Amino acid sequence: MDLVGLIPLLPILGFAAIGLGGRWLPKKAVSILGPGVVGASFLMTLAVFFQLFSLPPSERRVVTSLFSWVVAGNFSVDISFLVDPLSMVMALVVTGVGFLIHVYSVGYMGEDPGYRRYFAYLNLFTFSMLCLVLSSNFLLMYLGWEGVGLCSYLLIGFWYEKKSAADAGKKAFIVNRVGDFGFALGVMLIFTTFGTLDFGGVFSQAPALSTEGGQRIATAITLLLFLGAVGKSAQIPLYTWLPDAMEGPTPVSALIHAATMVTAGVYMVARCHALYLLAPFSMAVVAVIGALTAIMAASIGLVQNDIKRVLAYSTISQLGYMFLACGVGAFTAGIFHLVTHAFFKALLFLGAGSVIHALSGEQDLRKMGGLRKYMPATYTTFLIATLAISGVPLLSGFFSKDQILSAAFFSPQGGNFLWLLGIVTASMTAFYMFRLFFLTFTGGCRASEEVQHHIHESPHSMTVPLMILGFLAVVGGYIGMPHALGGVNAIAGYLAPVFADLPHLPEPSLGMEYLLMATSVVVAFLGISLAYFFYVRSPQAAERLRQNFLYTLLLNKYYVDEIYQALIVSPIVAGSRWVWERFDLGIIDGAVNGSARLVEKLALRGRQLQTGYVRQYAMAVVMGVVIILAYLVWG
Amino acid sequence: MDAQILSWVVFLPLVGIPVILLLPKQRPDLVKWAALGTAAADFLVSLYLPANFDSANPGMQFTVTLPWIESFGIYYRLGLDGISLFLVLLTTFLSMLSIYSTFSAITEKVKGFYISFLLLQTGMLGVFVALDVFLFYVFWEGMLIPMYFLIGVWGGPRKIYATIKFVLFTMFGSLLMLVAILALYFLNRSATGGYSFNLFDFYQLALPLSIQVWLFLAFALAFAIKVPMFPFHTWLPDAHVEAPTAGSVILAGVLLKMGTYGFLRFLFPLFPNATFQFIPLLAALSIIGIIYGALMAMVQKDVKSLVAFSSVSHLGFVTLGLVAMNLQGWQGGMLQMLNHGVSTGALFLLVGMIYERRHTRLIDDFGGLTKGMPIFAVFFMIITLSSIGLPGTNGFVGEFLILLGTFRTNPVWAAFATTGVILSAVYMLWMFQRVMFGEVKNPANAGLPDLNFREKAVLVPLVVFVFWIGIYPNSFLKNMEGSLADLLNQVNRRETVLRSLPSQSWSEFLSAGRGTRSQAAVPVKPSP
């Protein structure tokens, strides 16, 4: 377990070497160092994982403290790492998928003048993300939390000369800060409640909050933390930054905005399940926000024309599923979906990147089409990922999504309504994904002649990661195969020590479970068939849809960005400007300058007394004497 | 050396003055090196302090006591504890870097500039180590004179307006404080029969609340103007915009801390009951300062006045941490004083560097600088992140401890103050984007030279502190904890004891004479 410190250390060393080495470091070295440190980190994680696995299940929780970080009075926090099944799942995803994306980037970013800067940022991101998931206390988690936000900011705005990219980076950071506002207050409340920020100390004391007053505190803590999760994982109402984040290089979208960072909120909620379980209200909020976000984002995804934006809304929607799972108490299902989603969504983004690369930077679905014959590897892997996310049986997405929907239906905290939202979302997902797939790979090519001329399959550094992810997107689901299908649900058993305190859900009847499963399959195929109808069979029908009011509403993303701009951003900026000019310069400074002017005026008046005429002075003296005498005599 | 080490630290800068005077006028380079050498020597000597500082001893260390004007009870009395230790180091450190940063900026009246600067340095150091209130006041006021010249002679177009405003504002508060100091002197005389300006004698005065309130207000006003707290902040943007870069660095980095230092050293321990009465007001002004400063920073057109308003916001955090009246708040507040010195000092240096290249500070005049000045961009980004309190940098530790301490006292205050964390990201990143990102639209911004060796040498030490404090703040927190904990105990204990005192008017107190002190004698730590 002592190796755990090395897991985040290697990427930060990579960052330092590439960052400080700068131009002295040859590009070749960067291509090896950048992915290399993450690969080494992945091997370390595997080593630690097997060490952990060799322990009996009840002892699979090891804390390694490096040094004490902040000590002030009775407040004390260490830089310390927690190795348990949950943190290991996350670390494996971060370093494993992260490594593949680093390798992919060698090909994708090869021609970019900011190559070194790119890998430095990517390593820094990996470090921060590992701090986030490996931390054994809330403060180090917060460091990772804000650290990934910083890297997200830097990488979204990677092409900083483009205003839209710089804007998007800034927006991501600021919206995330709104979430972090809640996270920070939650952490403070945790400290004042429990007197510590260590996970161990906090969660072991959590049962003490089961009193009525304690529940109120638990509700406050969990809602504040959830605000942080809402920001980081792009849920209603703070999701607007994620679609804009697509301004960044595509591998970044795959790594940060699909597979790892945006799932941090789900991880955090799962990590704090001991607190959430004490706050039924917060659980309900998590579930409802998750379900609503899932359906809302999916509906926007139905009509977007930018390939990456469709995937971005899809990510928001899938994250909503994960929160829905957590909210109904199915934390294992949420983490399971987090893992499978990391595989197939990273694959989708990387595949999209491969397409964009081939089409000389084109991202508009309306200018794609027929790429199947040019890019067989990309086509095949993309199809696998599309099938997986659509919930087609026997692929990874089917198993994890089904677990969530089943939990939403059966769990005491769930209900028909949440399940319904989930199932409608599922059919929408199948629709928008196959719409994207058909528009990209089938039919005739709608790109310009010149672009068509350059279409090519991507280099091996890009296609090999696609294939590996494709393999994972197929088999990843078997770690969580449900009992109903004769599986063993290995991931549930593996995570059991972490979620040992969860109340046992009533075992649903097999018949009902099969029925739900069948419904999922039917709606998935329904979505796929509709997409086939509109985008392969009769495209003119799809054209007619465009006239619809609803279509315009969705295309404009319910005008949420415009509403935020009009209701929040503009009034604050304009109001501040007004206050500065009228109040700060006008009233406060006016009073300051005014009092100076008053003194000046009084002095000018007073000066007139000094006439220099001795007669007047003598007169004044005589008058004074008379007044004093008068006072003494009569006063 | 131990006995007089503080005298050496405080007065060593003055040694450079005759040297500068003797150097030939035609050789400004020699003058600059002489000034830098003096400041560097002072910094090195001041390193003796942390090396020999005993963090287990909460009291005054390296004390010096010499009679000065004995018949009035005025002594030359210096001492250093965990509260002043880092402020002294910050002063010597920033002075050295500021002087080095001016090598290309100051071309006129070179001798005068560096003489003023060294005088200023002695004044600032004196403020932080003086334990005789009269001596303190001499340093406090004396420091105004060189600062007046630094802004008024080497400043920008509206320098006269700015410098007079600065001096009058500060004097206004200081004079009321002088009256209060004299009142303390006579109150002490009536209580003990002796003449003394010893701060520790004043600490032992058992003043009834009615008297404390007035004295508190006088001191508080002087310090609040210096900090500056809302609504006494309007001198700051003007002073900063007009001051030369090094002046801004020192003004923000050190001078503002005198106000917050005054809270801890004078205001709270001298008038504990009045302090607790006024905490809601001070907290409210701090929170308003945090939010108001941030919002005003957001809409500034001049980078320097943006940084000036951001100081109002950051110092709001500091004062909020102090009025939280618990150890986390105080340690966070102390740490944030250092952080603000490092980060805002560096920000002013950075702004100065692009000003020297472009002769403008208007945000709209810039854009796309990253392209041509990548090294500058890296430094600017690091300092920006430190300023917005990103974890891993110094700003986070200070802000977090302050908010944590505040939360323990009053969660609602903390909730309002935490919005400052959002707003700081808004104004800093927006400014950064407009200055550094985008395409180079204005041809004047193309082909600017990146940082030279001297400029990097000035910034690197600051960046080292950004990460040192961010990653291992215990080197700092540990040394200040003892003194702060001790002071906190003292304030709380005296507050409880004095609360039971009967209400007395001034005349009653003065005529009650010697008995008063023995009746309500409160054990405090012995004076040095």
GROMACS .gro file of C-alpha atoms in nm, chain A residues 273-274 276-278 283 326 328-332 411-413 496 498-507:
model
   26
  273HIS     CA    1  -2.339   0.776   0.131
  274ALA     CA    2  -2.324   0.740   0.508
  276TYR     CA    3  -2.685   1.087   0.251
  277LEU     CA    4  -2.858   0.789   0.404
  278LEU     CA    5  -2.934   1.003   0.708
  283MET     CA    6  -3.158   1.160  -0.136
  326CYS     CA    7  -2.738   0.726  -0.596
  328VAL     CA    8  -3.255   0.586  -0.481
  329GLY     CA    9  -2.981   0.426  -0.273
  330ALA     CA   10  -2.832   0.212  -0.549
  331PHE     CA   11  -2.481   0.347  -0.511
  332THR     CA   12  -2.326   0.035  -0.656
  411SER     CA   13  -3.622   0.092  -0.429
  412PRO     CA   14  -3.833   0.236  -0.148
  413GLN     CA   15  -3.682   0.577  -0.233
  496ALA     CA   16  -1.980  -0.442  -0.074
  498VAL     CA   17  -1.764   0.014   0.114
  499PHE     CA   18  -2.142   0.007   0.112
  500ALA     CA   19  -2.178  -0.240   0.397
  501ASP     CA   20  -2.394   0.006   0.589
  502LEU     CA   21  -2.660   0.023   0.319
  503PRO     CA   22  -2.997  -0.117   0.415
  504HIS     CA   23  -3.075  -0.433   0.224
  505LEU     CA   24  -3.325  -0.379  -0.054
  506PRO     CA   25  -3.608  -0.625  -0.084
  507GLU     CA   26  -3.527  -0.880  -0.354
   0.00000   0.00000   0.00000
